Coordinates of C-alpha atoms in Angstrom, one line a residue:
Chain N
M10 CA 9.6 155.2 149.1
I11 CA 10.6 158.8 147.7
Y12 CA 14.0 159.9 148.7
D13 CA 14.1 162.3 151.8
E14 CA 17.9 163.1 150.3
P15 CA 18.8 161.9 146.4
R16 CA 21.8 159.6 146.4
Y17 CA 24.4 159.6 144.8
M18 CA 26.4 157.6 143.0
P19 CA 29.6 157.2 140.8
G20 CA 30.0 155.4 137.3
G21 CA 33.1 155.6 136.8
D22 CA 35.2 158.3 136.2
R23 CA 32.7 160.3 133.7
Y24 CA 29.3 159.5 134.9
M25 CA 27.7 160.4 138.2
L26 CA 23.2 158.0 139.0
I27 CA 21.3 160.3 141.2
E28 CA 18.6 157.9 142.6
F29 CA 14.9 160.0 144.0
G30 CA 13.7 156.7 145.7
N31 CA 12.7 152.7 145.5
E32 CA 9.6 152.6 143.5
M33 CA 7.6 152.9 140.1
N34 CA 6.3 155.6 140.5
L35 CA 5.9 158.5 138.0
E36 CA 6.2 161.4 140.3
L37 CA 10.2 160.1 140.8
N38 CA 10.3 160.3 136.7
F39 CA 9.4 163.3 137.1
M40 CA 11.9 165.1 139.7
A41 CA 14.5 162.9 136.6
Q42 CA 12.7 165.0 133.9
G43 CA 12.6 168.2 136.0
L44 CA 15.9 167.9 136.5
A45 CA 17.1 167.1 133.5
S46 CA 15.6 169.9 132.1
A47 CA 16.9 172.6 134.8
I48 CA 20.2 170.8 134.1
V49 CA 19.9 172.4 130.9
A50 CA 18.3 175.7 132.0
N51 CA 21.3 176.6 134.0
K52 CA 23.8 175.7 131.9
I53 CA 25.5 173.4 134.3
K54 CA 29.2 173.3 132.9
G55 CA 30.9 170.1 132.2
V56 CA 27.9 167.9 131.7
V57 CA 28.1 166.6 129.0
E58 CA 24.8 164.7 128.8
T59 CA 21.5 163.4 130.9
A60 CA 19.6 160.2 130.5
P61 CA 16.3 159.8 133.3
C62 CA 15.2 156.8 133.6
F63 CA 11.7 155.3 135.8
A64 CA 13.8 156.9 139.4
S65 CA 17.0 157.8 138.5
M66 CA 19.2 160.3 136.1
L67 CA 22.5 159.4 134.8
I68 CA 25.0 162.3 133.9
H69 CA 27.7 162.3 132.2
Y70 CA 29.7 164.7 133.0
E71 CA 33.3 166.4 132.4
P72 CA 35.5 166.0 134.7
E73 CA 38.0 168.4 132.8
D74 CA 35.2 170.9 133.8
I75 CA 33.2 170.4 137.0
S76 CA 34.7 167.5 139.8
Y77 CA 32.3 164.7 141.3
D78 CA 32.5 167.1 144.7
D79 CA 31.1 170.1 142.3
L80 CA 28.2 168.4 140.4
K81 CA 27.3 167.1 143.1
Q82 CA 26.8 170.1 145.0
E83 CA 25.6 171.7 141.8
M84 CA 23.0 168.8 141.4
A85 CA 21.8 169.5 144.7
R86 CA 21.4 172.9 144.4
L87 CA 19.2 172.4 141.2
I88 CA 17.0 169.7 142.9
A89 CA 16.6 172.2 145.8
N90 CA 15.2 174.9 143.5
L91 CA 12.8 172.5 142.1
G92 CA 10.7 172.4 145.2
P93 CA 8.2 169.8 145.4
S94 CA 7.4 168.8 142.2
D95 CA 4.7 170.0 141.5
N96 CA 6.3 173.1 140.5
I97 CA 8.2 171.5 137.6
E98 CA 6.3 172.2 134.4
L99 CA 7.9 169.8 131.4
P100 CA 7.8 170.0 127.5
S101 CA 5.6 167.3 126.3
R102 CA 4.3 166.3 122.6
L103 CA 1.6 163.8 121.9
F104 CA 1.2 161.5 119.8
Y105 CA -1.2 159.4 118.4
F106 CA -0.9 156.4 117.3
P107 CA -3.6 154.2 115.4
T108 CA -3.4 150.4 116.9
A109 CA -4.9 147.6 115.9
Y110 CA -5.1 145.7 118.9
L111 CA -5.7 141.9 119.0
D112 CA -3.6 141.4 115.5
P113 CA -2.8 139.1 113.8
W114 CA 0.9 140.5 113.9
T115 CA 1.8 139.5 117.1
K116 CA -0.3 136.6 117.8
A117 CA 2.6 134.5 114.6
A118 CA 4.8 135.6 116.9
I119 CA 3.6 134.8 120.0
D120 CA 2.2 131.0 117.9
D121 CA 5.6 130.0 117.1
Y122 CA 7.7 131.1 120.2
T123 CA 4.9 128.9 122.3
A124 CA 5.4 125.9 119.5
K125 CA 9.4 125.5 119.5
I126 CA 10.0 127.5 123.3
N127 CA 7.5 126.9 125.5
P128 CA 3.9 124.8 124.8
E129 CA 1.9 126.0 128.2
K130 CA 2.6 130.4 127.6
E131 CA -1.2 131.3 127.0
Y132 CA -2.0 134.1 124.9
D133 CA -0.4 137.4 125.8
A134 CA -3.7 139.6 125.9
A135 CA -5.6 137.3 128.4
F136 CA -2.9 136.3 130.8
V137 CA -2.3 139.8 131.7
A138 CA -6.4 140.7 131.2
R139 CA -6.1 137.3 134.5
L140 CA -3.4 138.6 136.1
N141 CA -5.3 142.4 136.6
G142 CA -8.2 141.6 136.8
L143 CA -10.2 142.2 133.7
S144 CA -12.8 140.7 131.9
G145 CA -10.9 139.8 129.0
P146 CA -8.8 140.7 126.0
E147 CA -11.3 142.7 125.0
Q148 CA -11.7 144.5 128.4
L149 CA -7.5 144.7 128.1
V150 CA -8.3 146.4 125.1
R151 CA -10.7 149.3 126.3
V152 CA -8.2 149.6 129.5
H153 CA -5.2 150.3 128.2
S154 CA -6.1 151.6 125.4
G155 CA -7.7 155.0 128.0
T156 CA -5.0 156.0 128.9
E157 CA -3.0 158.9 127.9
Y158 CA 1.4 157.2 128.2
W159 CA 4.5 159.0 130.0
V160 CA 8.0 158.1 127.3
A161 CA 9.5 157.8 131.0
S162 CA 12.9 156.8 129.6
L163 CA 13.9 155.1 125.8
G164 CA 16.7 152.9 126.2
F165 CA 17.2 148.8 125.3
W166 CA 17.2 149.7 121.2
P167 CA 17.5 153.2 119.9
G168 CA 14.5 155.2 120.1
L169 CA 12.8 152.2 122.0
P170 CA 10.2 154.2 124.2
F171 CA 9.5 152.7 128.3
M172 CA 6.0 154.5 129.0
M173 CA 4.7 154.9 132.0
A174 CA 0.4 154.8 131.8
L175 CA -1.1 158.6 133.1
D176 CA -4.6 158.0 134.1
P177 CA -4.6 155.7 137.5
R178 CA -7.7 153.4 136.8
C179 CA -5.3 152.8 133.2
V180 CA -2.3 151.0 135.1
I181 CA -1.7 147.2 134.8
T182 CA 1.3 145.1 135.3
A183 CA 2.3 142.8 133.7
P184 CA 5.9 139.9 134.2
K185 CA 8.2 139.1 131.5
Y186 CA 8.8 136.1 129.5
N187 CA 10.9 133.4 130.5
P188 CA 13.3 132.6 128.3
P189 CA 12.9 136.2 126.5
R190 CA 11.0 135.7 122.8
T191 CA 13.1 135.8 120.1
W192 CA 11.8 137.7 117.5
T193 CA 8.8 140.6 118.0
P194 CA 7.5 142.6 114.6
Q195 CA 8.3 145.8 114.5
G196 CA 5.7 147.8 115.2
T197 CA 4.5 145.6 118.5
V198 CA 3.1 147.4 121.1
G199 CA 3.6 145.9 125.1
M200 CA 4.2 145.7 128.2
G201 CA 6.7 144.6 130.7
G202 CA 6.5 145.4 134.9
A203 CA 4.2 148.7 134.8
S204 CA 5.8 149.8 131.3
T205 CA 4.4 149.8 128.4
A206 CA 6.9 149.7 125.2
I207 CA 7.1 149.8 121.5
Y208 CA 9.8 147.9 119.6
P209 CA 11.0 149.9 117.6
V210 CA 12.4 147.6 114.3
A211 CA 12.1 143.7 114.4
T212 CA 14.0 142.0 117.6
P213 CA 13.9 139.5 120.5
G214 CA 12.3 140.8 123.2
G215 CA 10.4 139.5 126.8
Y216 CA 7.1 142.4 127.2
Q217 CA 3.6 140.5 126.6
I218 CA 3.1 141.7 123.7
F219 CA -0.6 142.2 122.9
A220 CA -1.3 145.7 119.9
R221 CA 1.0 146.9 116.7
I222 CA 1.3 150.2 114.8
P223 CA 2.0 150.5 111.7
I224 CA 3.7 153.8 112.2
P225 CA 7.5 153.6 112.4
I226 CA 9.2 155.2 115.2
W227 CA 12.7 155.0 114.4
D228 CA 14.0 155.9 110.6
P229 CA 16.9 155.7 109.7
K230 CA 16.6 157.3 106.2
R231 CA 14.4 160.6 107.7
R232 CA 11.8 160.0 105.0
F233 CA 9.4 161.3 107.0
A234 CA 9.6 165.3 108.8
A235 CA 8.8 164.9 111.8
F236 CA 12.8 162.7 112.3
E237 CA 13.9 166.4 111.5
D238 CA 16.5 166.3 114.6
S239 CA 17.4 162.5 115.4
I240 CA 16.6 158.6 113.6
C241 CA 14.7 158.3 116.3
L242 CA 10.6 159.6 117.2
F243 CA 10.6 160.3 120.7
R244 CA 12.3 161.5 123.8
P245 CA 11.7 162.3 127.9
G246 CA 8.4 163.7 128.3
D247 CA 6.6 163.1 125.7
R248 CA 3.2 161.8 125.2
V249 CA 1.5 158.4 123.5
K250 CA -2.2 157.8 123.0
F251 CA -3.0 154.7 121.2
V252 CA -6.3 155.0 119.1
P253 CA -7.4 151.3 118.5
V254 CA -8.0 150.7 114.6
S255 CA -9.7 148.0 112.3
V256 CA -6.5 145.4 110.8
A257 CA -8.1 146.3 106.7
E258 CA -7.1 150.1 109.0
F259 CA -4.0 149.6 109.9
E260 CA -2.8 148.2 106.6
D261 CA -4.4 151.5 105.5
V262 CA -2.2 153.5 107.3
E263 CA 1.0 150.9 106.5
R264 CA 0.4 151.7 102.4
R265 CA 0.4 155.6 103.4
V266 CA 3.4 154.8 105.3
A267 CA 4.9 153.0 102.2
D268 CA 4.5 155.4 99.4
G269 CA 6.0 158.9 102.3
S270 CA 2.3 160.0 102.2
Y271 CA 1.5 159.4 106.2
E272 CA 0.8 162.3 108.2
Y273 CA 2.2 162.1 112.2
N274 CA -1.0 162.9 114.1
V275 CA 1.5 164.9 117.0
V276 CA 0.4 167.7 119.1
G277 CA 3.5 170.2 119.3
Y278 CA 5.2 171.4 122.4
Q279 CA 2.9 172.0 125.4
K280 CA 3.5 172.9 129.1
F281 CA 2.8 169.7 130.5
S282 CA 2.2 170.7 134.2
V283 CA 2.8 167.9 137.4
S284 CA 0.6 170.3 139.5
Q285 CA -2.6 170.4 137.3
Y286 CA -1.9 166.7 136.8
K287 CA -1.4 165.8 139.5
S288 CA -5.2 167.6 141.5
W289 CA -6.9 165.6 137.9
V290 CA -6.0 162.7 139.5
A291 CA -6.9 163.4 143.2
G292 CA -10.5 163.7 141.7
L293 CA -10.6 159.8 140.3
D294 CA -11.9 156.8 141.2
R295 CA -8.9 154.6 140.9
T296 CA -11.1 151.6 141.8
K297 CA -13.1 152.6 138.2
R298 CA -11.7 150.8 135.3
F299 CA -13.3 151.7 131.7
Chain H
M19 CA 39.9 155.9 98.9
L20 CA 40.4 152.9 99.9
E21 CA 38.8 149.6 97.8
V22 CA 38.1 147.1 100.2
L23 CA 39.7 143.8 99.1
K24 CA 38.6 141.7 102.0
P25 CA 37.4 143.2 104.5
G26 CA 38.6 141.3 108.1
L27 CA 36.5 140.3 110.8
E28 CA 34.1 143.1 111.0
T29 CA 36.8 145.4 110.5
S30 CA 34.9 149.1 110.8
V31 CA 35.0 152.8 110.1
Q32 CA 35.3 154.6 114.3
D33 CA 36.0 157.7 115.0
Y34 CA 36.5 159.8 118.7
P35 CA 34.6 160.0 121.4
G36 CA 32.1 158.3 118.6
R37 CA 28.2 159.6 118.7
I38 CA 27.7 161.5 122.2
G39 CA 24.5 162.8 123.7
Y40 CA 22.2 160.1 122.5
W41 CA 22.4 158.9 125.6
N42 CA 18.9 159.6 127.2
Q43 CA 17.0 158.3 123.4
G44 CA 19.2 154.8 123.7
F45 CA 22.0 155.6 121.4
P46 CA 25.4 154.6 121.8
P47 CA 28.5 156.4 121.4
S48 CA 30.3 153.2 119.8
G49 CA 34.0 154.4 118.5
P50 CA 37.6 152.5 119.7
M51 CA 38.0 151.1 122.2
D52 CA 41.6 151.6 122.7
S53 CA 40.8 154.9 122.0
W54 CA 45.1 155.2 123.3
S55 CA 46.3 153.6 119.7
F56 CA 43.4 155.0 117.8
R57 CA 44.6 158.6 118.9
L58 CA 47.7 158.3 118.5
A59 CA 46.8 157.0 114.6
N60 CA 45.3 160.2 113.5
L61 CA 48.0 162.3 115.2
L62 CA 51.0 160.2 113.2
V63 CA 49.5 161.5 109.9
G64 CA 48.8 164.6 110.8
N65 CA 44.9 164.4 111.4
A66 CA 42.4 165.9 114.8
V67 CA 43.0 163.0 117.1
G68 CA 38.8 161.8 116.7
D69 CA 39.6 162.0 112.9
A70 CA 37.8 158.7 111.5
G71 CA 39.9 155.9 110.7
L72 CA 38.8 151.8 111.3
E73 CA 39.4 149.0 113.5
C74 CA 40.1 146.2 112.4
Q75 CA 39.8 143.9 115.4
Y76 CA 40.8 139.7 115.3
M77 CA 41.4 139.2 111.4
G78 CA 42.6 142.8 109.5
P79 CA 41.1 143.7 105.7
T80 CA 43.2 144.1 102.3
L81 CA 42.5 147.3 101.3
K82 CA 44.4 149.2 97.7
F83 CA 44.8 152.9 97.7
Q84 CA 43.2 154.3 94.5
R85 CA 45.9 157.3 95.3
A86 CA 48.5 158.1 97.3
A87 CA 48.6 158.6 100.9
V88 CA 50.3 158.5 103.8
I89 CA 48.6 155.7 106.6
A90 CA 49.1 154.5 110.4
L91 CA 48.9 151.7 112.1
T92 CA 48.7 151.0 115.7
G93 CA 47.3 149.0 118.3
A94 CA 47.7 145.4 117.8
D95 CA 50.2 143.7 115.7
M96 CA 48.6 141.9 112.4
G97 CA 50.9 141.7 111.1
A98 CA 50.8 144.1 107.7
K99 CA 52.2 144.2 104.4
L100 CA 52.3 147.0 101.8
D101 CA 52.7 145.2 99.1
G102 CA 54.3 141.7 100.1
Q103 CA 56.8 144.4 102.3
P104 CA 56.3 144.5 106.1
V105 CA 55.0 147.9 107.5
P106 CA 56.3 148.6 111.1
L107 CA 53.8 149.9 113.2
W108 CA 53.2 153.4 115.2
T109 CA 54.9 154.5 112.5
S110 CA 53.8 156.7 109.9
V111 CA 53.9 155.6 106.2
A112 CA 53.5 156.2 102.5
V113 CA 52.1 154.9 100.4
Q114 CA 51.5 155.5 96.4
A115 CA 47.9 154.9 94.6
G116 CA 47.2 151.3 93.7
Q117 CA 49.4 149.3 96.6
V118 CA 47.9 146.8 98.8
L119 CA 48.0 146.4 102.4
E120 CA 47.0 143.2 103.6
M121 CA 46.5 142.5 107.4
G122 CA 46.6 139.0 108.9
A123 CA 45.6 137.8 112.1
A124 CA 46.1 139.2 115.0
R125 CA 49.4 138.5 117.5
A126 CA 50.1 140.2 120.0
G127 CA 46.9 142.4 121.2
T128 CA 43.3 141.9 119.2
R129 CA 42.4 145.4 117.6
C130 CA 44.7 147.7 115.0
Y131 CA 43.7 151.0 113.8
L132 CA 44.7 152.6 110.7
A133 CA 44.5 156.2 110.4
I134 CA 45.0 157.7 107.5
A135 CA 46.2 161.4 106.2
G136 CA 42.9 163.3 106.0
G137 CA 40.4 161.2 107.1
I138 CA 37.6 158.8 106.2
A139 CA 34.7 160.5 105.1
T140 CA 32.0 159.3 105.3
E141 CA 28.6 160.3 106.4
A142 CA 28.3 161.7 109.8
W143 CA 25.5 160.5 111.5
L144 CA 24.3 162.5 114.5
G145 CA 28.0 163.9 114.5
S146 CA 29.7 161.3 114.3
R147 CA 30.8 158.6 111.4
S148 CA 31.0 155.5 114.5
T149 CA 29.3 152.5 113.2
F150 CA 27.0 151.3 115.5
H151 CA 26.6 147.3 113.3
Q152 CA 24.5 146.4 115.4
A153 CA 21.1 149.1 114.9
G154 CA 22.3 149.6 110.9
V155 CA 24.1 153.5 111.7
G156 CA 27.6 155.5 110.6
G157 CA 30.3 153.7 109.1
M158 CA 29.6 152.6 105.6
N159 CA 26.0 152.5 104.9
G160 CA 25.3 151.3 108.4
S161 CA 27.6 148.7 108.5
A162 CA 31.1 147.0 108.9
L163 CA 33.4 147.2 106.2
K164 CA 32.4 144.4 103.2
T165 CA 35.1 143.8 99.8
G166 CA 33.8 146.1 97.2
H167 CA 32.6 149.1 99.8
V168 CA 35.5 151.7 98.5
V169 CA 35.6 154.3 101.3
P170 CA 35.9 157.7 101.0
V171 CA 39.2 159.6 102.4
A172 CA 39.4 163.3 103.4
E173 CA 43.0 165.2 101.3
G174 CA 45.1 165.5 104.3
H175 CA 48.7 165.7 104.0
G176 CA 50.9 163.7 106.0
V177 CA 54.2 163.4 106.6
A178 CA 56.1 159.9 106.8
G179 CA 58.6 158.2 108.7
R180 CA 57.0 159.9 111.7
S181 CA 56.7 157.3 115.4
V182 CA 55.3 157.3 118.5
K183 CA 57.5 156.9 121.6
E184 CA 58.5 153.4 122.8
T185 CA 56.7 155.2 126.3
A186 CA 53.7 156.9 124.8
R187 CA 52.8 153.4 124.1
P188 CA 49.4 151.1 125.8
P189 CA 52.1 148.9 127.0
I190 CA 49.9 145.7 125.3
V191 CA 51.0 142.7 127.0
T192 CA 50.9 139.2 125.6
G193 CA 51.0 137.3 129.3
K194 CA 47.5 136.8 129.0
R195 CA 46.4 138.2 132.2
W196 CA 45.4 141.8 131.9
V197 CA 44.8 143.7 135.9
V198 CA 41.9 146.1 134.7
E199 CA 41.0 149.2 137.3
V200 CA 37.5 149.3 138.8
C201 CA 35.7 152.4 140.3
A202 CA 33.0 151.1 142.9
G203 CA 29.4 152.2 141.9
P204 CA 27.0 153.3 141.6
N205 CA 25.2 150.1 143.1
D206 CA 28.9 148.3 144.9
D207 CA 26.3 148.3 148.2
W208 CA 24.3 145.6 146.7
I209 CA 27.1 142.8 146.7
D210 CA 28.2 141.7 150.8
E211 CA 31.7 142.1 151.9
A212 CA 32.5 138.8 151.0
G213 CA 31.2 139.5 147.6
Q214 CA 33.5 142.4 146.6
Q215 CA 36.0 140.7 148.4
R216 CA 35.8 138.1 145.8
F217 CA 35.5 140.3 143.2
L218 CA 38.2 141.6 143.4
S219 CA 40.2 138.3 143.9
A220 CA 39.3 136.6 141.8
D221 CA 40.7 135.2 138.3
W222 CA 37.8 136.6 135.4
K223 CA 38.1 134.4 132.5
L224 CA 36.3 136.4 129.0
S225 CA 34.2 134.9 127.9
S226 CA 33.7 133.7 124.5
K227 CA 30.4 135.4 124.2
S228 CA 31.7 139.0 123.9
N229 CA 31.3 141.5 121.7
R230 CA 31.0 145.8 121.2
T231 CA 27.9 146.1 122.9
G232 CA 29.4 143.4 126.1
F233 CA 31.7 141.6 127.1
R234 CA 30.9 138.6 129.2
L235 CA 33.3 137.4 132.3
E236 CA 33.0 133.8 133.9
G237 CA 34.3 133.6 137.3
P238 CA 32.8 133.2 141.3
E239 CA 29.3 132.9 142.4
W240 CA 28.1 136.6 143.5
T241 CA 27.3 136.9 147.0
F242 CA 25.0 139.5 148.2
A243 CA 23.9 142.2 151.5
P244 CA 20.2 142.6 152.5
K245 CA 19.0 145.2 150.0
A246 CA 19.3 142.6 147.4
T247 CA 17.4 140.5 148.2
N248 CA 14.9 142.8 150.4
K249 CA 13.7 145.5 148.2
P250 CA 9.8 146.5 147.1
P251 CA 9.0 144.0 144.2
E252 CA 8.9 146.1 141.5
H253 CA 12.3 145.9 141.2
G254 CA 11.9 142.7 139.6
S255 CA 12.3 139.3 141.1
L256 CA 16.5 138.4 141.2
P257 CA 19.2 139.6 143.4
S258 CA 20.5 141.5 140.8
N259 CA 17.8 143.3 139.6
I260 CA 17.1 147.4 140.3
I261 CA 14.6 149.2 138.9
D262 CA 16.0 149.9 134.7
H263 CA 17.9 152.5 135.5
G264 CA 20.8 155.0 133.8
Y265 CA 24.1 152.5 133.1
P266 CA 27.2 154.4 133.0
L267 CA 29.7 153.3 130.0
G268 CA 32.3 150.7 131.2
A269 CA 29.3 149.8 133.9
I270 CA 30.2 145.6 135.3
N271 CA 26.7 145.0 134.8
L272 CA 25.0 142.2 136.6
A273 CA 23.0 140.1 135.1
G274 CA 21.6 136.8 137.1
Q275 CA 24.9 135.5 138.1
T276 CA 27.2 136.6 135.5
P277 CA 29.0 140.0 135.0
I278 CA 29.2 141.3 131.7
I279 CA 31.3 144.8 130.9
L280 CA 28.7 147.1 129.2
V281 CA 31.7 148.5 126.6
N282 CA 31.4 151.8 123.6
D283 CA 28.0 149.9 122.3
G284 CA 26.3 149.1 124.7
P285 CA 22.5 149.7 126.1
S286 CA 22.0 152.9 128.0
M287 CA 19.2 151.8 131.1
G288 CA 18.3 148.5 132.1
G289 CA 17.0 146.6 135.2
F290 CA 20.2 144.8 137.0
I291 CA 22.1 146.3 139.0
N292 CA 26.3 148.1 138.2
P293 CA 28.4 147.5 141.0
Y294 CA 31.3 148.8 139.6
T295 CA 32.7 150.0 136.4
V296 CA 35.6 150.2 134.5
P297 CA 36.6 154.2 133.9
S298 CA 37.6 154.8 130.0
A299 CA 41.3 155.2 130.6
A300 CA 41.1 151.4 131.0
F301 CA 38.9 150.6 128.5
W302 CA 42.0 150.3 125.7
K303 CA 43.0 146.8 128.0
L304 CA 39.3 145.6 127.0
G305 CA 40.1 147.1 123.4
Q306 CA 43.1 144.9 123.8
S307 CA 42.5 141.2 125.1
K308 CA 41.2 138.0 124.3
P309 CA 38.2 136.1 124.3
G310 CA 40.2 133.8 126.9
E311 CA 42.7 135.8 128.9
I312 CA 42.0 136.8 132.7
Y313 CA 41.4 139.7 134.0
N314 CA 42.3 141.4 138.0
F315 CA 40.5 144.2 139.0
K316 CA 42.1 146.0 140.7
Q317 CA 39.9 149.3 142.6
I318 CA 40.9 153.1 142.4
S319 CA 38.9 155.6 143.4
V320 CA 36.7 158.5 140.7
A321 CA 39.7 161.0 141.3
E322 CA 42.5 158.1 140.5
A323 CA 40.5 157.0 137.2
Q324 CA 40.4 160.9 136.0
A325 CA 44.2 161.3 136.8
M326 CA 44.6 158.5 134.1
A327 CA 42.0 159.8 132.0
R328 CA 44.1 163.2 132.0
A329 CA 47.4 161.8 131.6
M330 CA 46.0 159.0 128.7
K331 CA 45.1 162.8 126.8
A332 CA 48.2 164.2 128.5
I333 CA 50.1 161.6 126.1
C334 CA 47.4 161.1 123.2
T335 CA 49.1 164.3 122.0
E336 CA 51.6 165.8 119.2
S337 CA 54.3 165.7 122.5
S338 CA 54.4 161.7 122.6
I339 CA 55.9 161.8 118.1
V340 CA 59.4 162.2 116.8

């Protein structure tokens, strides 16, 4: 549910957590990101930084510049001014990623897991398809690649995006691995709960995995212009579109990434209008899958 | 310039307050775990409190000075010797080109800080020189010190013979037991009354599975309020699961039944509750404790925690130097 009034909670001497509700719901994330934008626009004194998450937002503040109670009052005022989430417009970029679904690299990671950790583990794509009532891995690919994804939050590892499907016809869910995998290839695309993530580097992981992108979303050497402002690609509020490609095309892009000639395919900052999004969603037949 | 003859155990370049402003991209601040000792070390050698220095932990490094410098050591006693002569802690010391500083295992405390006049001048990443080992960011090309590294140092004008007043030094205990302040929240209401009392009265042993990401604690089982078990499914299946949310630095993060204090290199978000948070002014105690030692947690208000941070900031000024 969405709370009538947001809940404010302290985290030690320098943090405040604001909860907007207690469910996974894009609207709650729009509110969190709307508040983050409003804090910047209103230059609220004493706010060091913000970190929106699915249904909440963490604020890091400087108590010498603003007290906890004053911060709470300021936040309540900004949230009231945000009005209903329909009024929110968020700066958003759109990234297109060539994506090898049902690829050999994530398969190798799953095979290694079944050989060493859990022989019972069903292949992730078949498992996720079955749990979501899809006909099989091929339909999972159509459904998963049929939508833009919304970067709701970043974390777990620097630059790792937690994304939610914007098209409700493409919402699928998946439980996490138990126990987790000890390794996941860099660029792997996976799902846990209702969120999709991309692994910036090879790390352990718990998401169901069934695709891989050849493009860095983390670049400490900043070889590409997309990393001008940071060494990770995404900001909250960005969007991602996975474009299915063959393994041969994946490897071609990988070569261009290696020699530095790859051009990121990105639509620059535009306004994402929550009201226009909601009116589009309202006209969809949610029972239809791709 | 500092030449690394022996690296010690993950000796790292850190600055204060670290890499701030990138929490929403998943970057932790890093920085010194005991910023009280760190700031005073910088003041002793005439630096700004935040300039980059070295954090030495458990086993210190052996370093050769390629030019004359003024240095100061604060925090844990690692039995430092300069060309075989003992070096006092909490005092600025002149070193000559070619001299070797040899540090050993930590005796009292765990982390010793080395400041050098001018400050360490490695490349800053996202506004900070602090090392974040896990992601290969900051420090010496993203890593801790390694044998053969030459650590760059900026020009400085330190004065030898300056000391920190006894009363301004952190009281590093050797009794294996620490009283660590905590504030309730953000998620204390997920723990039942008995569980809250148990947390505040129990002995919590610092696990050996602790590092600059998280400090794992061993202690009694947790019990939960009804909201921890009666909740929408997207929170997850364990009582301590919650819809992924942002983590405050210092949060006591409850992963199943294991509390983990999220420290300087910790994660920015995740799906577990944080019933309590260690305030910034108590972090030095975490930085100076060793696995196997005991924490007793003492609850204070947010206002008290903020007053502690103000008092510490006032201590970390020239007024504490004689």
